[in-house]
Coordinates of C-alpha atoms in Angstrom, one line a residue:
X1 CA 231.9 34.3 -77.2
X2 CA 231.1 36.4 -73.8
X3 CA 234.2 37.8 -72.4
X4 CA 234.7 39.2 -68.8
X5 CA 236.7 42.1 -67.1
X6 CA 238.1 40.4 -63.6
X7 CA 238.2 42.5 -60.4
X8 CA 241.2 44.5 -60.2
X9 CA 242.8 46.0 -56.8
X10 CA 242.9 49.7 -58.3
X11 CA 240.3 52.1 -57.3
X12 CA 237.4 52.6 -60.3
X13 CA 238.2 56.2 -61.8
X14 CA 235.7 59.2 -60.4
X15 CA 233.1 60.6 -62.5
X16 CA 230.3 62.9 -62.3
X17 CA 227.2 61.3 -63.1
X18 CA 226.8 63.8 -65.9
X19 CA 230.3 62.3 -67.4
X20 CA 229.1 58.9 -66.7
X21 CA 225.9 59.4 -69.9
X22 CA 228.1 59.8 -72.4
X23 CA 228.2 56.1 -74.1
X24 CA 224.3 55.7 -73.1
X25 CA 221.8 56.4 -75.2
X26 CA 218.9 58.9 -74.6
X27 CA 216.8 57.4 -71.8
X28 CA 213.3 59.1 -71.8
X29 CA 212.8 60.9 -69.0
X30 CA 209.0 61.0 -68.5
X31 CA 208.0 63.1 -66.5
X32 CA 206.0 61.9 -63.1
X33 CA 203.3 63.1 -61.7
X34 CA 204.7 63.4 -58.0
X35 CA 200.6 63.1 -56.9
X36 CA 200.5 59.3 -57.9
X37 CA 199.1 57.5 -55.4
X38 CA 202.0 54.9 -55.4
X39 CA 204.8 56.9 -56.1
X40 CA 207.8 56.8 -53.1
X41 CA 210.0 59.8 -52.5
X42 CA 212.2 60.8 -55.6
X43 CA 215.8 60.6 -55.3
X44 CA 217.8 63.9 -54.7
X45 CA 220.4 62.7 -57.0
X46 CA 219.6 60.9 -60.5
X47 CA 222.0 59.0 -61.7
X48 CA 221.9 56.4 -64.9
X49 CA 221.2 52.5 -64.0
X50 CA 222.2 49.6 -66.9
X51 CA 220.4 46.4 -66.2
X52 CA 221.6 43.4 -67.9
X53 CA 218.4 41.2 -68.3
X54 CA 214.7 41.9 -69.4
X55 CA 213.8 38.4 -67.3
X56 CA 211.6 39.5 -64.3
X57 CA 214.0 40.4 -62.2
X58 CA 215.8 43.2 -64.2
X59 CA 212.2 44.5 -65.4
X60 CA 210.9 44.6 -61.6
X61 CA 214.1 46.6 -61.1
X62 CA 213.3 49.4 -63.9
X63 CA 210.0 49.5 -62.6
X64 CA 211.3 50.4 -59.2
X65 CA 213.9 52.6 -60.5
X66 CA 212.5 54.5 -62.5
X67 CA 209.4 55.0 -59.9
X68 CA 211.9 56.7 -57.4
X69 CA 213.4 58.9 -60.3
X70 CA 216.7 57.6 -62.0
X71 CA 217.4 56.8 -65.6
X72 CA 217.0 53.3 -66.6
X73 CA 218.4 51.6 -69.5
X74 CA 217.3 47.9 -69.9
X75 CA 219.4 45.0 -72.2
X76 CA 218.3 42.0 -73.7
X77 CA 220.0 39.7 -75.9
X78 CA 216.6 37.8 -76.9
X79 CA 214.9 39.5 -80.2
X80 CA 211.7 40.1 -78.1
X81 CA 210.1 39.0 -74.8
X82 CA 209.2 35.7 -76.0
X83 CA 207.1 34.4 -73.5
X84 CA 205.3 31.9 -75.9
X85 CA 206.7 28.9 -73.4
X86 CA 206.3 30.4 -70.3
X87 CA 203.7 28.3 -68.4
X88 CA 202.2 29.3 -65.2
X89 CA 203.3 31.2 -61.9
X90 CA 202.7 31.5 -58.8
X91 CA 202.2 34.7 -57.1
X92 CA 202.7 34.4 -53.3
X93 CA 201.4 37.8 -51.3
X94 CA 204.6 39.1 -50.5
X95 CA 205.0 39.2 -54.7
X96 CA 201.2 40.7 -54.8
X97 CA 201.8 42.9 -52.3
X98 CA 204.1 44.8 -54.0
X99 CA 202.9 45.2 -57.5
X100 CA 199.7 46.3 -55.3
X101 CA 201.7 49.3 -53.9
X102 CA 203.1 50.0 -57.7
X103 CA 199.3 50.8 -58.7
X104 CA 198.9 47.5 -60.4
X105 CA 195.8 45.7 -58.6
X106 CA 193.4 46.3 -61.1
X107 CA 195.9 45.4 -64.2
X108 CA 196.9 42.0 -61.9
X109 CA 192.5 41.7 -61.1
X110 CA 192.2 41.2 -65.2
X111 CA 194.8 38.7 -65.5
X112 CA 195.2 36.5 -62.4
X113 CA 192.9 33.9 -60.4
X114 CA 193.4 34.2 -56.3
X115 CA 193.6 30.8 -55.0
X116 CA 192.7 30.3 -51.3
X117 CA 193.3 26.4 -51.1
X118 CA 195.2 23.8 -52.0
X119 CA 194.9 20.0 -52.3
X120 CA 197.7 17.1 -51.4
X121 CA 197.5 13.9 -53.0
X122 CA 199.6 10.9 -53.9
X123 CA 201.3 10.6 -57.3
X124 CA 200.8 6.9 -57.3
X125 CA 197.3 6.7 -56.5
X126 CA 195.5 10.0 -56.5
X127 CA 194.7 9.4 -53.2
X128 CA 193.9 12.7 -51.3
X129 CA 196.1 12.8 -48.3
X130 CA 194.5 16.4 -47.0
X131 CA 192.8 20.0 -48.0
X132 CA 194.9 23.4 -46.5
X133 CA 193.0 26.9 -46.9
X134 CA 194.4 29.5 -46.5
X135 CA 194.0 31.9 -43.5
X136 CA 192.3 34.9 -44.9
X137 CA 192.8 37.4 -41.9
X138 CA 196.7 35.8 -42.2
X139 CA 196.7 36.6 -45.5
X140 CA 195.1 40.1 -45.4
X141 CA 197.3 40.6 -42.7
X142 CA 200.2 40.2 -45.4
X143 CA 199.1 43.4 -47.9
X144 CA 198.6 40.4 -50.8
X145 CA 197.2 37.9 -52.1
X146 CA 197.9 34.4 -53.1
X147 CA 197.3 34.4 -57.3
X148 CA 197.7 32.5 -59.6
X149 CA 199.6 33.7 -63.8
X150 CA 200.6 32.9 -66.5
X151 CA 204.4 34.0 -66.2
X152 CA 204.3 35.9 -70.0
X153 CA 201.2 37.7 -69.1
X154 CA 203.7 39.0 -65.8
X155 CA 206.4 39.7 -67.6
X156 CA 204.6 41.6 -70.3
X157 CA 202.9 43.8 -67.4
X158 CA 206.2 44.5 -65.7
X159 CA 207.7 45.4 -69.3
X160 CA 204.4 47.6 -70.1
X161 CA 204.5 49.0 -66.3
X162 CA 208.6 50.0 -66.7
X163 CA 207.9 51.6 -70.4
X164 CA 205.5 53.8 -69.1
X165 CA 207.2 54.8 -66.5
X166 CA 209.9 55.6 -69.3
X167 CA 212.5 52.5 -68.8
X168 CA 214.2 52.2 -72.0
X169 CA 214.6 48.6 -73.3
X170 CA 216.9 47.4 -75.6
X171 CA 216.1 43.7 -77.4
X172 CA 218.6 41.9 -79.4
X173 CA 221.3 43.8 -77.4
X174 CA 223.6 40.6 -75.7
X175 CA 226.0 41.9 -73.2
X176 CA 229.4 40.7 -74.6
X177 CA 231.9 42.2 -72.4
X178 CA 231.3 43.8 -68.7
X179 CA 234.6 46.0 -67.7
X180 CA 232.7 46.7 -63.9
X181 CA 236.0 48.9 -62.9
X182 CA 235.6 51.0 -65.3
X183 CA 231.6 50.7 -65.6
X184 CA 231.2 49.8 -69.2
X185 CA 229.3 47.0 -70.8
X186 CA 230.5 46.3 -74.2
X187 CA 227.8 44.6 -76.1
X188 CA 228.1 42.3 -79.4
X189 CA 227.6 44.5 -81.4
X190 CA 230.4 46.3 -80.9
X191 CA 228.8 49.0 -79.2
X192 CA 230.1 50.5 -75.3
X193 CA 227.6 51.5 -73.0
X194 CA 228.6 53.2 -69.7
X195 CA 226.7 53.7 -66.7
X196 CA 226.6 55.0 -62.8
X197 CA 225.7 51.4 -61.7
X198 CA 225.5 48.1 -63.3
X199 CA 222.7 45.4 -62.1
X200 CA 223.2 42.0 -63.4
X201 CA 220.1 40.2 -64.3
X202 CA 220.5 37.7 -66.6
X203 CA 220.3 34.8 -64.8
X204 CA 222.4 31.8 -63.5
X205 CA 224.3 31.4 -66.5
X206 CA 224.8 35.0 -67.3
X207 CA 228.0 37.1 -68.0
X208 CA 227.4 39.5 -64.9
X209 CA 227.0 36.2 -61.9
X210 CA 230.8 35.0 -63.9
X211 CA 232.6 38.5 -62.7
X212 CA 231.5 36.8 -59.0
X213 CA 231.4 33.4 -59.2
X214 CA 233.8 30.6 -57.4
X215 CA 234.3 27.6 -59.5
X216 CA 232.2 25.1 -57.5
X217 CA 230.3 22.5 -59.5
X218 CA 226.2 22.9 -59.1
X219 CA 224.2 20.0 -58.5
X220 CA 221.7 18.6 -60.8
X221 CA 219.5 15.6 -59.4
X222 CA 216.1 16.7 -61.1
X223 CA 214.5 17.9 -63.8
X224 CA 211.2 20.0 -64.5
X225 CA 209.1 20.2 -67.0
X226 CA 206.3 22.8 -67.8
X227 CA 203.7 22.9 -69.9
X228 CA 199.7 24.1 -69.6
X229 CA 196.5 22.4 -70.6
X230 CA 193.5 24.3 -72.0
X231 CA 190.7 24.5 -69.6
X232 CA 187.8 23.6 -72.4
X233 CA 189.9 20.4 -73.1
X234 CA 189.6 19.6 -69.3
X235 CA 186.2 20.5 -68.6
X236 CA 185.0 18.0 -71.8
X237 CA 186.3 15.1 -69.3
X238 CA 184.4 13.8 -66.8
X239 CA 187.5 12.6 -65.2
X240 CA 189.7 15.6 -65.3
X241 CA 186.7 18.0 -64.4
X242 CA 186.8 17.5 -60.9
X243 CA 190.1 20.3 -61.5
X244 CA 187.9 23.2 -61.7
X245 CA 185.5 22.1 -59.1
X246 CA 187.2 23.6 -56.1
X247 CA 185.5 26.8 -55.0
X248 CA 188.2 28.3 -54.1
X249 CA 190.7 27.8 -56.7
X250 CA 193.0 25.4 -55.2
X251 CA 196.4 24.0 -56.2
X252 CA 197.1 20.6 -56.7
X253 CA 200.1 18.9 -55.3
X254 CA 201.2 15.3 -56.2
X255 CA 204.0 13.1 -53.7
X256 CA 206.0 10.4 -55.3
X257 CA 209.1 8.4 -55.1
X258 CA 211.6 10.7 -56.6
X259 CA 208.7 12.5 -58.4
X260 CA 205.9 15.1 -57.6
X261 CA 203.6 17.3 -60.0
X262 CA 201.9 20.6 -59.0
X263 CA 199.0 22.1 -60.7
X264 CA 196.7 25.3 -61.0
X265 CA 194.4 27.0 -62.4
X266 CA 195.6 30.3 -64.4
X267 CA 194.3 33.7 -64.8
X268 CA 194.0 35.5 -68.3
X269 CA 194.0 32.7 -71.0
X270 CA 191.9 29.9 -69.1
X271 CA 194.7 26.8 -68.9
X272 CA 195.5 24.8 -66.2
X273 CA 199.0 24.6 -65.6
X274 CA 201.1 21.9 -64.8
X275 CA 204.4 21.5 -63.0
X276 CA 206.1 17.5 -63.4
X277 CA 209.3 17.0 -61.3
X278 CA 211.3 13.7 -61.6
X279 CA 214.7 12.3 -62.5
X280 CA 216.9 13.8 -64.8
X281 CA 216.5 12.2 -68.1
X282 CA 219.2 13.9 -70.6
X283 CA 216.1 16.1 -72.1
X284 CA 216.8 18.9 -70.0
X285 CA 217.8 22.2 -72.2
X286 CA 216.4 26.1 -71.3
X287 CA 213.2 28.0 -70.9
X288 CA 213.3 28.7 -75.0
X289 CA 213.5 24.9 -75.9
X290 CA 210.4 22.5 -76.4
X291 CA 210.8 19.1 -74.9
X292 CA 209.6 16.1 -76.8
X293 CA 206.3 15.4 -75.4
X294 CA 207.2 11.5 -75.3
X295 CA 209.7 12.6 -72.6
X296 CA 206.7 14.1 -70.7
X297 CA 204.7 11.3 -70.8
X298 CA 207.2 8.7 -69.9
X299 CA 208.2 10.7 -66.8
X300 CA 204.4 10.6 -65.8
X301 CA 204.3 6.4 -66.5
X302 CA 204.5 5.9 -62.7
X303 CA 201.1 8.5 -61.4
X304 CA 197.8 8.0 -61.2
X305 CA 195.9 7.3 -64.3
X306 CA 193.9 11.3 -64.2
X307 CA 197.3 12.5 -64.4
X308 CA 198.5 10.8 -66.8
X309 CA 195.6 11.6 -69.2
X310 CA 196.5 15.3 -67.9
X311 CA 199.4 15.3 -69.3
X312 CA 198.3 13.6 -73.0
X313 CA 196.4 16.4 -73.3
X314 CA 199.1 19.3 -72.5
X315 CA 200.7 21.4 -74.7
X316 CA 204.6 20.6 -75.9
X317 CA 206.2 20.7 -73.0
X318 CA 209.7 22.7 -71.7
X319 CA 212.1 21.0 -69.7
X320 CA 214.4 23.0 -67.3
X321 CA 217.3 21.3 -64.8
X322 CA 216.6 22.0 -61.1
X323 CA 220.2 22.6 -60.2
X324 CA 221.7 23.9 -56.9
X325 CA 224.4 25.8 -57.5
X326 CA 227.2 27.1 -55.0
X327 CA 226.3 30.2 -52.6
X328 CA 227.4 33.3 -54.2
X329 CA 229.7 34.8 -51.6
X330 CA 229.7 38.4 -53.1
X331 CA 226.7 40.1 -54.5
X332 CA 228.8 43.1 -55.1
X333 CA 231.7 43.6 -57.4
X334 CA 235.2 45.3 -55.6
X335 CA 234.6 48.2 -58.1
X336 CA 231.4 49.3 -55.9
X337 CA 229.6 49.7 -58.9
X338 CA 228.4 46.1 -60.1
X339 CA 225.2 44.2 -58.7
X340 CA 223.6 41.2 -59.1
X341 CA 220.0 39.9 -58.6
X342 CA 217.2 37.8 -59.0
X343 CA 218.6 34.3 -60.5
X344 CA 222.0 35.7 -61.1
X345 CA 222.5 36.4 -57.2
X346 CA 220.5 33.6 -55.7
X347 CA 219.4 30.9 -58.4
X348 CA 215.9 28.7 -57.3
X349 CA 214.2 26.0 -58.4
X350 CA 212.7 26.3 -61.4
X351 CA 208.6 26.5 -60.6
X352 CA 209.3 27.0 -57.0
X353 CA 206.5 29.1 -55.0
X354 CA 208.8 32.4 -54.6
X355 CA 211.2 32.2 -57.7
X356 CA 209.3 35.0 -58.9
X357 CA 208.4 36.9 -55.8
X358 CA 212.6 36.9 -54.9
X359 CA 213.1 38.4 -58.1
X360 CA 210.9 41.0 -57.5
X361 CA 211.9 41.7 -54.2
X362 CA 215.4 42.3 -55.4
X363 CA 214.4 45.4 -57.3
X364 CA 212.0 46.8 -55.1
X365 CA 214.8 47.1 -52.1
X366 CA 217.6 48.2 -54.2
X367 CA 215.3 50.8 -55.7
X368 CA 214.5 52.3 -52.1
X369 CA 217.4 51.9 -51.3
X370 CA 219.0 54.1 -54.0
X371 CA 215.7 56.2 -53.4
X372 CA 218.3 57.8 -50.7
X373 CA 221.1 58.7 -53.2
X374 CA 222.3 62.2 -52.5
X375 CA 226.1 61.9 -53.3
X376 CA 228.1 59.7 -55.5
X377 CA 230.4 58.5 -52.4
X378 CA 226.8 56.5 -51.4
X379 CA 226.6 54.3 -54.2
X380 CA 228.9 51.5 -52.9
X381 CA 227.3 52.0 -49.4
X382 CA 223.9 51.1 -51.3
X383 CA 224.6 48.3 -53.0
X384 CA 226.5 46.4 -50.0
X385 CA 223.2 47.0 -48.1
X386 CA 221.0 45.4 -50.4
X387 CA 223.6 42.4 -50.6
X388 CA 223.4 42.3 -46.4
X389 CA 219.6 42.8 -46.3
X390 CA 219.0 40.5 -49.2
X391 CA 221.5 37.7 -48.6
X392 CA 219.9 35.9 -45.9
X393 CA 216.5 35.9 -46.8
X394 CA 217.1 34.3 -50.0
X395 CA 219.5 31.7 -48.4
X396 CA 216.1 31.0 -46.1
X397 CA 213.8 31.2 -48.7
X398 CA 216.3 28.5 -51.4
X399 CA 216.6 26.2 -48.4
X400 CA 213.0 26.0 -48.0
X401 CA 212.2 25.6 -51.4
X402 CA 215.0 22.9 -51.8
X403 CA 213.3 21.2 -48.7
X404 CA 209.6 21.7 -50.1
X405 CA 211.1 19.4 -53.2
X406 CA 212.6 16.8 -51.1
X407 CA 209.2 16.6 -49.2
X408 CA 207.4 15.8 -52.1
X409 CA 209.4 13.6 -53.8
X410 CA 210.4 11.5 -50.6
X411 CA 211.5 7.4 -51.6
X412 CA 209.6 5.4 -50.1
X413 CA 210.6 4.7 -46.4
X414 CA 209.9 5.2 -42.4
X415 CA 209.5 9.0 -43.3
X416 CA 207.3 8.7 -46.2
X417 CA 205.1 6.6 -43.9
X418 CA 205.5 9.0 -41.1
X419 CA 204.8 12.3 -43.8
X420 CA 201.2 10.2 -45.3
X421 CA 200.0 8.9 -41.6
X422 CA 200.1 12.7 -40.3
X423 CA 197.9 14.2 -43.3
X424 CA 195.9 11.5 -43.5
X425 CA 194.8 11.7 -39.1
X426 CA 194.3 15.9 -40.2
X427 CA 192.6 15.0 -43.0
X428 CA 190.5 12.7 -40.8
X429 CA 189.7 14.5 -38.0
X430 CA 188.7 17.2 -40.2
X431 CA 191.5 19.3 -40.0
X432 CA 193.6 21.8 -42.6
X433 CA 196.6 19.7 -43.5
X434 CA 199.1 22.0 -42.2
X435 CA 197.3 23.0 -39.1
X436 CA 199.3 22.1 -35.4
X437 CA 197.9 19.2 -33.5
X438 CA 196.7 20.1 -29.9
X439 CA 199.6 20.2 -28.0
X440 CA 201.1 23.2 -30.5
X441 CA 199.7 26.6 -31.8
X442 CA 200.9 25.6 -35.1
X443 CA 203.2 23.8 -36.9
X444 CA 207.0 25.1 -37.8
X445 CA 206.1 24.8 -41.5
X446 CA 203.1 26.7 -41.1
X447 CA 205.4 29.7 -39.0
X448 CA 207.7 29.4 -41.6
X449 CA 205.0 29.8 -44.4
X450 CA 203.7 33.0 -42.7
X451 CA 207.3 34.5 -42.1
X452 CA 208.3 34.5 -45.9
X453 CA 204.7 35.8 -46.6
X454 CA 204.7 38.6 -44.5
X455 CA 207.9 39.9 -45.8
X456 CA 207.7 43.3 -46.7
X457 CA 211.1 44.0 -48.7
X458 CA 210.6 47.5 -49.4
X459 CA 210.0 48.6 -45.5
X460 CA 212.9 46.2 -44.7
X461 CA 215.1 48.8 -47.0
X462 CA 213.5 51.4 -45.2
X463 CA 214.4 50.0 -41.9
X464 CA 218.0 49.7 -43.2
X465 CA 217.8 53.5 -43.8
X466 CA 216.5 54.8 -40.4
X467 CA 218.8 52.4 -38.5
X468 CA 222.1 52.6 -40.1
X469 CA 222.2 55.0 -43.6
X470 CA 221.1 58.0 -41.5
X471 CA 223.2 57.1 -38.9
X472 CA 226.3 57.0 -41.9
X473 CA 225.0 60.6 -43.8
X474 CA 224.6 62.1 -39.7
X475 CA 227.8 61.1 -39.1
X476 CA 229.4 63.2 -42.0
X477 CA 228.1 66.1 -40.9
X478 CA 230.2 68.4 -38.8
X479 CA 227.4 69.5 -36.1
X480 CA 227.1 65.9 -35.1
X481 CA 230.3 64.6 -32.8
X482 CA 230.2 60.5 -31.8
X483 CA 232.3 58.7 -29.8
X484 CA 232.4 54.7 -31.0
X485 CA 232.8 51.9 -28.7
X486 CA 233.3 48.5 -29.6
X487 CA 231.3 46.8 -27.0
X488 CA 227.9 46.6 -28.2
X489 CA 227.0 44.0 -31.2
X490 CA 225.5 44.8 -34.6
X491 CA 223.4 42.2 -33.6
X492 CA 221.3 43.8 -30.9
X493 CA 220.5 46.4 -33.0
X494 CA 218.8 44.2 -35.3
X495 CA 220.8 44.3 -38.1
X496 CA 223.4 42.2 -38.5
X497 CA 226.3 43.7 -40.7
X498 CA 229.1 41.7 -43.2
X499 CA 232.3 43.0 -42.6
X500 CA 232.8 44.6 -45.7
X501 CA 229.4 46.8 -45.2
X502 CA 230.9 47.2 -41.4
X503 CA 233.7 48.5 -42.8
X504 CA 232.4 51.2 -44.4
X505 CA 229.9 52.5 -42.1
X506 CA 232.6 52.4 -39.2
X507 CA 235.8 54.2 -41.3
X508 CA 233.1 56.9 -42.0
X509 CA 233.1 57.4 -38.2
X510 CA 236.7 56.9 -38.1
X511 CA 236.7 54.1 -35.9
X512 CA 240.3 52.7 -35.7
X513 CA 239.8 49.4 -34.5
X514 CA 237.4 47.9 -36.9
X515 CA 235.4 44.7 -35.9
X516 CA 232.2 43.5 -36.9
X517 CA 231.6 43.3 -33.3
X518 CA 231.4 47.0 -33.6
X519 CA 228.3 49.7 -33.0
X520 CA 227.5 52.5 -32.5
X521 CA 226.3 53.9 -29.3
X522 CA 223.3 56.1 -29.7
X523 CA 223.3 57.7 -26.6
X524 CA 226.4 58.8 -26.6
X525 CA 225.9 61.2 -29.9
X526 CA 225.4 64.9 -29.5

């Protein structure tokens, strides 16, 4: 049974962060060689990080961590990684991009495909409504590259990647009890673990995202199931062959009524992998649980006949809920010392082209963030500025992926019509399906396509930290005198601000009218 330690009013006691080690075991402290090519600046002060969760989120954030110099502790309730259902993922290039600047290219080169392409077709008929490449000087552009994984042969490289960077990880270690006031995690076992900062990662359903949560039902309308299919099983038919013929690696995407199936090519162990979205059908259960294959089968009665026989010959399948749940308000516990992120903060659809690449994001800007840390009063400043900088951008990113769903699984109707008549004048007139027409330089999914791409989350915490976290530490100092007005918006200086981060930043000034209306004006500093 998971108990959980509710906000209180009262201020969280003060520690040093040599008091705060006591209940935490002996993290390695490896030393790193400050000459790595894709090592960031080190921390000036190292203080000791408990991450609930060894999913991807939680390992991306020891990897980060540890790679700007604090002591990581990682725990998992599951025995061991157990990636043995895991299926495929997709790696979109603001994902790539940063495992690229974490010195992993030539680990992701051994185990990944790069896809340039990707095919639409009708789940009915098989009919091929249109062919999109992508850009290559768009996607260069980005730092990445599109590619295509298994998601255990990720995990296990973010797992390997945060041991040797000396992570600590704990398996069969389930977070009973989180007290965030007083910064302990109690675990079943009995044992108490204490630590600087908490970061919840362990998911939707976790104990950490239940310290923040409203009571607001989620929605469930879909499931997913997952599965792979052996490429020497689909290169022996003549009929499924034509999967492996694309030059440059493409993905497959199937539109129903009320179902839709994506498909790829994987890296590492040669399967093709196979996404199958339709109605929920009672079978839906977790990432650990096989589905019967029956289930699979009957969801795929209404496709075209290839698909079908695809999924005869796929492994036992998983079957997942695509739920939306309510918007997390807070990201941040009122102790200042509680986080949480990846699926825990901002839950997506299972399968969806950036659940992983969110999740990875998450670490990578609260570890530059916290790459800043110099006292212990900057802690709570940190973490509200990963929820401000991170908050919208997954709100964006979940909207899209909830509107990429209801695209391909559109009833039939006047839209569906509309959606199939488009691709099909692109696909005639010998265009990518996603290019503009003539009258436009491209189209707003397109924009919108290149926007989340081109996302680079750890400069976004860097901009954070020239615009407003040296603005904070300047402000401390006693050489530096400001006067604050209140007639200039946050939002003109780019960065839009939640009160509560607005808060702090401004009683640091001593501002005595507080607003989030409220900036700064630089010009006026001596």
């Amino acid at each position: 049974m998971t108990c959980v330690f509710r906000r209180a009013s009262s201020p969280p006691p003060t520690h040093t962060p040599s008091s705060l080690t006591t209940l935490l075991p002996s993290t390695p402290t490896h030393s790193m060689d400050p000459n790595h090519p894709s090592l960031p600046a080190q921390t000036s002060l190292v203080i000791d990080f408990v991450i609930v969760g060894a999913g991807l989120a939680g390992l991306a954030c020891a990897v980060a961590l540890r790679r700007v110099g604090h002591r990581v502790l990682v725990l998992e309730a599951d025995p061991s990684l157990n990636v043995q259902n895991s299926g495929g993922c997709r790696m979109a290039p603001n994902l790539s991009k940063i495992l690229y600047a974490w010195g992993l290219r030539d680990k992701l080169r051994e185990i990944t495909i790069k896809s340039q392409a990707i095919d639409l077709l009708l789940y009915e008929t098989g009919e091929v409504l249109g062919t999109h490449y992508w850009d290559e000087e768009m996607i260069r552009e980005t730092g990445g590259e599109f590619l295509f994984i298994h998601y255990g042969d990720l995990r296990n490289l973010l797992y390997d990647t945060a041991i040797s960077h000396g992570a600590e990880v704990i398996f069969d270690a389930r977070a009973a009890c989180i007290d965030a006031d007083n910064q302990t995690i109690t675990l079943a076992s009995g044992k108490v673990l204490r630590a600087d900062v908490i970061v919840g990662a362990d998911g939707a359903s976790g104990v950490s995202r239940q310290l923040l949560e409203e009571d607001d039902a989620p929605v469930h309308r879909l499931n997913m199931y997952s599965t792979t299919v052996p490429k020497t099983v689909i290169m022996q038919d003549e009929e499924l062959r034509y999967l492996y013929s694309h030059r440059h690696a493409a993905m497959y995407s199937w539109f129903g009524n009320s179902h839709a199936a994506l498909g790829f090519p994987l890296g590492g162990t040669p399967d093709f992998a196979l996404f199958v979205y339709g109605p929920a059908d009672g079978h839906d259960a977790s990432w650990d649980d096989k589905a019967p294959h029956d289930a699979l089968e009957q969801i795929l009665e209404p496709c075209e006949p290839r698909l079908r026989k695809l999924g005869r010959n796929a492994a036992p399948p998983v079957c997942v809920p695509i739920i939306e749940h309510p918007e997390l308000e807070d990201w941040v516990d009122d102790s200042g010392r509680l986080v949480v992120i990846g699926e825990a903060a901002h839950p997506l659809p299972p399968g969806s082209i950036q659940e992983c690449a969110m999740a990875v994001e998450d670490g990578a800007v609260l570890a530059k963030l916290f790459s800043h840390l110099r006292s212990e009063d900057q802690i709570s400043h940190f973490l509200y500025a990963f929820q401000d900088l991170r908050q919208q951008r997954c709100a964006r990113v979940l909207k899209k992926e909830i509107n990429d769903i209801a695209f391909m699984t559109m009833p039939p109707g006047e839209t569906q019509q509309c959606r199939d008549s488009v691709m099909r004048a692109k696909r005639d007139a010998g265009l990518d399906v996603l290019d503009a027409g003539s009258n436009m330089e491209e189209t707003p999914e397109w924009a919108e396509i290149k926007e989340v791409f081109g996302y680079d989350a750890e400069d976004d915490a860097d901009n954070w930290w020239m615009e407003w976290g040296v603005l904070r530490e300047r402000a401390k100092g006693l050489e530096l005198s400001c006067e604050v007005y209140g007639h200039v918006t946050v939002e003109e200086q780019g960065f839009p601000l939640s009160p509560k981060l607005a808060s702090i930043i401004f009683s640091t000034l001593g501002t005595t009218q507080l607003s989030t209306r409220l900036v700064i004006e630089p010009g006026r500093c001596a």
